[in-house]
XYZ file of N, CA and C in Angstrom:
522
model
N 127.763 91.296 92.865
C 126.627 91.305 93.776
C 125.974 89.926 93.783
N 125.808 89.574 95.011
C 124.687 88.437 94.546
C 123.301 88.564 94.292
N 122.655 86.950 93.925
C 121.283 87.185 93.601
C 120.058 88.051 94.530
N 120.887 87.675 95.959
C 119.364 88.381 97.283
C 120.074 89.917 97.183
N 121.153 90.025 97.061
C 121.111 91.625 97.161
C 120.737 92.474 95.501
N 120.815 91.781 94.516
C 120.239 92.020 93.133
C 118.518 91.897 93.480
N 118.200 91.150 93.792
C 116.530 91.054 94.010
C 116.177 92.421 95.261
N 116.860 92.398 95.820
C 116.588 93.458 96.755
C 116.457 94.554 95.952
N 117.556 95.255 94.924
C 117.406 95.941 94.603
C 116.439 96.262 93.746
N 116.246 95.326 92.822
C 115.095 95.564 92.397
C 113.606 95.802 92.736
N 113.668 94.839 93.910
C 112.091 95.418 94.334
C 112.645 96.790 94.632
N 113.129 97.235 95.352
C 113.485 98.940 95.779
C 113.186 99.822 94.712
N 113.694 99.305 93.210
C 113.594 100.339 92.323
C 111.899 100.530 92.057
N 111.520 99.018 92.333
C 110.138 99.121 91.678
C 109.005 100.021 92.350
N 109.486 100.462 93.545
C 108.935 101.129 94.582
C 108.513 102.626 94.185
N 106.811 102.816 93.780
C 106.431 104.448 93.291
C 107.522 105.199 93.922
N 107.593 105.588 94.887
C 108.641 106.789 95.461
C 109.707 107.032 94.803
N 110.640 105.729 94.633
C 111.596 105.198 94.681
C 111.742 105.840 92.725
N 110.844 105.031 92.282
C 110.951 105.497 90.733
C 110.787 106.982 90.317
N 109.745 107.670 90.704
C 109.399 109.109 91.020
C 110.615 109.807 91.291
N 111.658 109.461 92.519
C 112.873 110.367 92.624
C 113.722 110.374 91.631
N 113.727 108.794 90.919
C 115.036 108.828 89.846
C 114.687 109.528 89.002
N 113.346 109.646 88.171
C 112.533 110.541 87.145
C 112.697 112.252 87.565
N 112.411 112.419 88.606
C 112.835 113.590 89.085
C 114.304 114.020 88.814
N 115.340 113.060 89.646
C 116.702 113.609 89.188
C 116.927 113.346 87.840
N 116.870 112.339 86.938
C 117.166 112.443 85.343
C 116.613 113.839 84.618
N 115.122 114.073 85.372
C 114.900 115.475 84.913
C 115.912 116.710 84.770
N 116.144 116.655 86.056
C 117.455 117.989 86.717
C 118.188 117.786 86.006
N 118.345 116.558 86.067
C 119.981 116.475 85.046
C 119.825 116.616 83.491
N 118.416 116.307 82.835
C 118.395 116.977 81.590
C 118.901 118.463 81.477
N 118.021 118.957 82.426
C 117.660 120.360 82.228
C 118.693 121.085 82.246
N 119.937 120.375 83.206
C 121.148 121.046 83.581
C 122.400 121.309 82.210
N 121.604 119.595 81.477
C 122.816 119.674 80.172
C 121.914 120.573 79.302
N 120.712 120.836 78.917
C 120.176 121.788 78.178
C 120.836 123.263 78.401
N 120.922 123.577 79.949
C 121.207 124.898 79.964
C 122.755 124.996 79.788
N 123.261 124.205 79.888
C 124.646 123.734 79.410
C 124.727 124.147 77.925
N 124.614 123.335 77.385
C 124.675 123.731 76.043
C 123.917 125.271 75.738
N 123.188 125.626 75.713
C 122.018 126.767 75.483
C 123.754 127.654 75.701
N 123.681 127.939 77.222
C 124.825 128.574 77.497
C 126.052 128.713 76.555
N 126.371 127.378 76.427
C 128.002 127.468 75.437
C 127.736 127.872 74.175
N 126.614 127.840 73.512
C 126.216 128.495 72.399
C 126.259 129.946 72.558
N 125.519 130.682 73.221
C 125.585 131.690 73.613
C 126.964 132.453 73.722
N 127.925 131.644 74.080
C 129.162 132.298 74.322
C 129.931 132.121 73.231
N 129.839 130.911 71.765
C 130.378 131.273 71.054
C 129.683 132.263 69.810
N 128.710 132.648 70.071
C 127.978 133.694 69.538
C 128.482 135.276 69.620
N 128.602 135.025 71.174
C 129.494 136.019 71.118
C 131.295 136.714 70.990
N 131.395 135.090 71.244
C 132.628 135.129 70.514
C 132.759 135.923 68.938
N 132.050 135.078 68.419
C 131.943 135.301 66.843
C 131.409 136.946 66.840
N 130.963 137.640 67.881
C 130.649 139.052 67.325
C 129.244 138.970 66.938
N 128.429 138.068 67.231
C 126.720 138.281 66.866
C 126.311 139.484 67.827
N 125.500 140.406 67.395
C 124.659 140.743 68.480
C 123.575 140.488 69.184
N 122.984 139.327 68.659
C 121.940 139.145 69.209
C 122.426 137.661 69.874
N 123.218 137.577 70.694
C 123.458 136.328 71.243
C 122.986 136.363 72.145
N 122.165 137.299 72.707
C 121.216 136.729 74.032
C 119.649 135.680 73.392
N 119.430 135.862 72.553
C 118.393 135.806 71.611
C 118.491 133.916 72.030
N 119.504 133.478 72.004
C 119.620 131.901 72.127
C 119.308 131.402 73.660
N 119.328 132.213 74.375
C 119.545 132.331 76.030
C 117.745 132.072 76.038
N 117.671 133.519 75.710
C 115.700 133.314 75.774
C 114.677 131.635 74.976
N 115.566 131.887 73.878
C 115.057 130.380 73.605
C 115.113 129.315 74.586
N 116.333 129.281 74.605
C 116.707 128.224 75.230
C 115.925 128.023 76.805
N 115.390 129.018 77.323
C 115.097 128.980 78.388
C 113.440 128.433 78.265
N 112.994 129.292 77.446
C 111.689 129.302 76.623
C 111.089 127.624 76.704
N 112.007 126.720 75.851
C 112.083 125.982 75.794
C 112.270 125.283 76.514
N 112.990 125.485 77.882
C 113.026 124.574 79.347
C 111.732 124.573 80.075
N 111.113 125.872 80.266
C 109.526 126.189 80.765
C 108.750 125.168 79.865
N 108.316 125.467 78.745
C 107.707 124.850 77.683
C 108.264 122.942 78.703
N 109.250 122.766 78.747
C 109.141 121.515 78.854
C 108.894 120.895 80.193
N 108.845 121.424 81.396
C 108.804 121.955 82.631
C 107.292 121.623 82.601
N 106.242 122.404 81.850
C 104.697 122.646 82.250
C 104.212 121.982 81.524
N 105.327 121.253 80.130
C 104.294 120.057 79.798
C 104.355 118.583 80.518
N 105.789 118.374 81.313
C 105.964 117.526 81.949
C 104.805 117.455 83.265
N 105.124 118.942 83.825
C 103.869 118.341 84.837
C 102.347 118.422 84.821
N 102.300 118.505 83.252
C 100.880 118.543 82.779
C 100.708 116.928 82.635
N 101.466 115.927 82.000
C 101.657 114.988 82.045
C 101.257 114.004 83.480
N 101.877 115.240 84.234
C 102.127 113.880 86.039
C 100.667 114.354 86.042
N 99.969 115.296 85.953
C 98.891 115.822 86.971
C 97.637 115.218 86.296
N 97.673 115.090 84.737
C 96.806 114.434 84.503
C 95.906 113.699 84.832
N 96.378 112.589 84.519
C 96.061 111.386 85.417
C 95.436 111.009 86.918
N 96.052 111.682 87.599
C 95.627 112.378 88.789
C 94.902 113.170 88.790
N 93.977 113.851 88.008
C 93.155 114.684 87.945
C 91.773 114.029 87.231
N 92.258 113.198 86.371
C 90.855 112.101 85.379
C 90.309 111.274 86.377
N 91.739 110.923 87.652
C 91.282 109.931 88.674
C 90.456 110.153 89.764
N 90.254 111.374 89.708
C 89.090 111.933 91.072
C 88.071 111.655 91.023
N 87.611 110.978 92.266
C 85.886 110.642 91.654
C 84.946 111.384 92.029
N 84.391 111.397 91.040
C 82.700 112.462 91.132
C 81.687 111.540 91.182
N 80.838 112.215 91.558
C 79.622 112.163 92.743
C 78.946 110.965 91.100
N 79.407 111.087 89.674
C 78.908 110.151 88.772
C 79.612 108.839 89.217
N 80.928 108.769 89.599
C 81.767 107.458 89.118
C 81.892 106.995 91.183
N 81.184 107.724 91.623
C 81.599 106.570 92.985
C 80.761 105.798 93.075
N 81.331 104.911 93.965
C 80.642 103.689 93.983
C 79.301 103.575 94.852
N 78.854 102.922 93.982
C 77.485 103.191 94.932
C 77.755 102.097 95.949
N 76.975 102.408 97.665
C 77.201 101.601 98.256
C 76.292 100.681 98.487
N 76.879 99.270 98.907
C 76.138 98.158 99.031
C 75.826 97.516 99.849
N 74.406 97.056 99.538
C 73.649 96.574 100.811
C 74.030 95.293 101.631
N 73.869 94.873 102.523
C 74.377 94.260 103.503
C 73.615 93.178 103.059
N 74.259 91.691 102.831
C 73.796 90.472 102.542
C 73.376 89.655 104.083
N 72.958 89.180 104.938
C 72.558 88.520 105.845
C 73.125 87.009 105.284
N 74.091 86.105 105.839
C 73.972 85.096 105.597
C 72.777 84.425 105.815
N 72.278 82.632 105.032
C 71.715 82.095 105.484
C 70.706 82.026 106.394
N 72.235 81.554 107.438
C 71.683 81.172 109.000
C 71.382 81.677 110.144
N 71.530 83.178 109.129
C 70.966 84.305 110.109
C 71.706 84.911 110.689
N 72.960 84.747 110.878
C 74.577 85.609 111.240
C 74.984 85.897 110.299
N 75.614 87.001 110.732
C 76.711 87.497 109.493
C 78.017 87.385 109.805
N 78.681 87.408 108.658
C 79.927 86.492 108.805
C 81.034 87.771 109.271
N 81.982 86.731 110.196
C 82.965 88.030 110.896
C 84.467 87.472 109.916
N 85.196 88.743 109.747
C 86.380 88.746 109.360
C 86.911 88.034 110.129
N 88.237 87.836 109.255
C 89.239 86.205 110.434
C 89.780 87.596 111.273
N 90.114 89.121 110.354
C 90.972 90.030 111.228
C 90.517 91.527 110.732
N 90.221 92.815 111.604
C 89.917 93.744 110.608
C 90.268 94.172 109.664
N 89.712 94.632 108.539
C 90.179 95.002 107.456
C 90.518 97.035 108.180
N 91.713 97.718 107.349
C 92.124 98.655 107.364
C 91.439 99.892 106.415
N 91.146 100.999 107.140
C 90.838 102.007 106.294
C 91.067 101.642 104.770
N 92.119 101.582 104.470
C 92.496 101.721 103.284
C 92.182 100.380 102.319
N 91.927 98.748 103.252
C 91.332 97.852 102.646
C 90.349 97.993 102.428
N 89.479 98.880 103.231
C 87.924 98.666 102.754
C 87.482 99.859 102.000
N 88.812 100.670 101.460
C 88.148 101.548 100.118
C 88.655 100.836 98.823
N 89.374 100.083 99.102
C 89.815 98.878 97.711
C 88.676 97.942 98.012
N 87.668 97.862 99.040
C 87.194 96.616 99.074
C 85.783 97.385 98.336
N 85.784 98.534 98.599
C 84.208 99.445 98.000
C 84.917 99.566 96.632
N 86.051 99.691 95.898
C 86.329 99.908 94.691
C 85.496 98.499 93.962
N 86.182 97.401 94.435
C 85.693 95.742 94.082
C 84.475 95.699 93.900
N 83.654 96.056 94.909
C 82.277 95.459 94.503
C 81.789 96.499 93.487
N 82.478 97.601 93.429
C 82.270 98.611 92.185
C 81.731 97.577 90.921
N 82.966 96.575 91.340
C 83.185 96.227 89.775
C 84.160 96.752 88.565
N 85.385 97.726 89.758
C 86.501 98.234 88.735
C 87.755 97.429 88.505
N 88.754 97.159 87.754
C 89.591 96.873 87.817
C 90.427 97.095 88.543
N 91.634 96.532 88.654
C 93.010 96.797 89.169
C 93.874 98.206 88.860
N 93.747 98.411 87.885
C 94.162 100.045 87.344
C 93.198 100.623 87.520
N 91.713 100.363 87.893
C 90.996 101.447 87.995
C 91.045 101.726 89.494
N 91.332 100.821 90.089
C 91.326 101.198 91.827
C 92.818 101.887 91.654
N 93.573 101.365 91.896
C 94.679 101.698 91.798
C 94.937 103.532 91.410
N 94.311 103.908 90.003
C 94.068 105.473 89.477
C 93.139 106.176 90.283
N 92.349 105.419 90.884
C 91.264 105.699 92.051
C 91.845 106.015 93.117
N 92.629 105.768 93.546
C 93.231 105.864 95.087
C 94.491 106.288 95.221
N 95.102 106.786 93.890
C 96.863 107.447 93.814
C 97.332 106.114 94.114
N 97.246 104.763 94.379
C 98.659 104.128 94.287
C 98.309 103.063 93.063
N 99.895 102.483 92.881
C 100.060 101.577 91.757
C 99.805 100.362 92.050
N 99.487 99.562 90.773
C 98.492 98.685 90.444
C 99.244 97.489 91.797
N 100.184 97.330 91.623
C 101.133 96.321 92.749
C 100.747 96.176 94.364
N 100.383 97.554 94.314
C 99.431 98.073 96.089
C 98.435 97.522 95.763
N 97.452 97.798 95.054
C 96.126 96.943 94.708
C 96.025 95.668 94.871
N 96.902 95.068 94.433
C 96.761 93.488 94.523
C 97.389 93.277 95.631
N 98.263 93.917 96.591
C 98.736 93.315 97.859
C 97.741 93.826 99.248
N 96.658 94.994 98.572
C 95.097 94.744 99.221
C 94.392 93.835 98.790
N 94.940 93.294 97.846
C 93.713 92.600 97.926
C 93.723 91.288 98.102
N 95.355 90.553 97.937
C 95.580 89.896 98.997
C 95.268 89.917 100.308
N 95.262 90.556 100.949
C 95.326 90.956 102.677
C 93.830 90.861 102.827
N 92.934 91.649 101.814
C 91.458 90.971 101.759
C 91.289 89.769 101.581
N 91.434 89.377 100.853
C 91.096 87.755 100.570
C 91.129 86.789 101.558
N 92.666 86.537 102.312
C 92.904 86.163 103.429
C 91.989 86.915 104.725
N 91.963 87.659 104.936
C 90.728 88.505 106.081
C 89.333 88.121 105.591
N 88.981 87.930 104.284
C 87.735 87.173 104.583
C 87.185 85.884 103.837
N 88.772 84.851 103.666
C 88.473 83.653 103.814
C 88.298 83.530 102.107
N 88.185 84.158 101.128
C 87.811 84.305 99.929
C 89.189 84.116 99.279
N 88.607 83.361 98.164
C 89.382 82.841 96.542
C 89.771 83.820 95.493
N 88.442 84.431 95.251
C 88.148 85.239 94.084
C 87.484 86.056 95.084
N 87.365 87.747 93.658
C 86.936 88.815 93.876
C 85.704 89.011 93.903
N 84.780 87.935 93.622
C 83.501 87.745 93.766
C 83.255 87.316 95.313
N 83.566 86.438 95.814
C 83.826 85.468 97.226
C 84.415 86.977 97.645
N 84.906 87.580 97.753
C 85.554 88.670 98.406
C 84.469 89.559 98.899
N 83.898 90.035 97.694
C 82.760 90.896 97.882
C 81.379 90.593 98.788
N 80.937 88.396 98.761
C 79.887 88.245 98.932
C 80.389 88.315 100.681
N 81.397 87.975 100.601
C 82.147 87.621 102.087
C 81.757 88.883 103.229
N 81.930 90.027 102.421
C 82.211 91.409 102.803
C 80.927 91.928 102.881
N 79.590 91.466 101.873
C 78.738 91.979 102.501
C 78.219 91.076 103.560
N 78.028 89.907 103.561
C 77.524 88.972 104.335
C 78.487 89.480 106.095
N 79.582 90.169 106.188
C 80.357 90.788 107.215
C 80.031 91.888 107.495
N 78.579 92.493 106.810
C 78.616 93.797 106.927
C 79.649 95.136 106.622
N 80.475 94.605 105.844
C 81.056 95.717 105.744
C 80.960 96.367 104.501
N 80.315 96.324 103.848
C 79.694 96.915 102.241
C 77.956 97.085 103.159
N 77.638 98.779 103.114
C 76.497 98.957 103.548
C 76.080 100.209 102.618
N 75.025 100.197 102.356
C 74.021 101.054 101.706
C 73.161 100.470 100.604
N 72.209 101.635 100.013
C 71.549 101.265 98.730
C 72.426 100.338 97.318
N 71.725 99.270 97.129
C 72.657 99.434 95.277
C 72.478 99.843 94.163
């Protein structure tokens, strides 16, 4: 393979979805060699004349559930710590007036979804905290917030924010 189709692939893998499906199928495919085995035990159990060779079946299954509801106790977590309550949202912020008495216009609009990364920012949260805030990964975060930066002319996440209220687009009490 060469290097652009090796780099290709990799960004692809790095892609939430993308990682999520392979985790998904490695799952199946655990589960498949578990019941695999579970099974062939079972049958030389009864080979051998046990009677209680179903007894390994129930385990074994037991043990797939058990791992099943702790796995997606695991995914949901996180997703569940990340919801925000009426304590952890952001309070909204008041509109700065430049100077000279205008307020400053974006070079281009910002998108639904930039200006709830842009209300995360003046939060004052991190990159993983927006990111756990909004279901996507930390990599989406920073390529909003690129796309902010450039839309309002800003360096830093400070310049981002003053930019944004001075644009009116951060409005309410602080």
């Amino acid at each position: 393979m060469s290097a652009p189709a090796i780099a290709t692939l990799v960004g692809f893998l790095r892609l939430p979805r993308v990682r999520r499906r392979i985790v998904v199928g490695a799952a199946l495919a655990g589960c498949f060699v578990w019941m695999m085995v579970v099974v062939g035990l079972a049958f030389a159990l009864i080979e051998r004349g046990v009677d209680q060779w179903w007894a390994i079946l129930v385990f074994g299954l037991a043990v797939l559930v058990v791992a099943v509801a702790v796995a997606g106790g695991f995914r949901r977590a996180p997703a569940a710590a990340a919801l925000p309550t009426p304590a952890t949202r952001p309070a909204p912020v008041p509109v700065v007036v430049a100077p000279s008495g205008l307020t400053r216009v974006p070079v281009e609009p910002l998108s639904p979804r930039e200006r709830e990364v842009l209300a995360q920012l003046a939060a004052g949260r991190s990159n993983r905290e927006i990111a756990a805030a909004l279901f996507v990964a930390p990599g989406t975060v920073k390529a909003h917030l690129n796309h902010i930066f450039q839309k309002l002319d800003a360096s830093t996440r400070l310049q981002a924010v003053a930019h944004a209220r001075e644009a009116g687009l951060l409005v309410g009490d602080d």
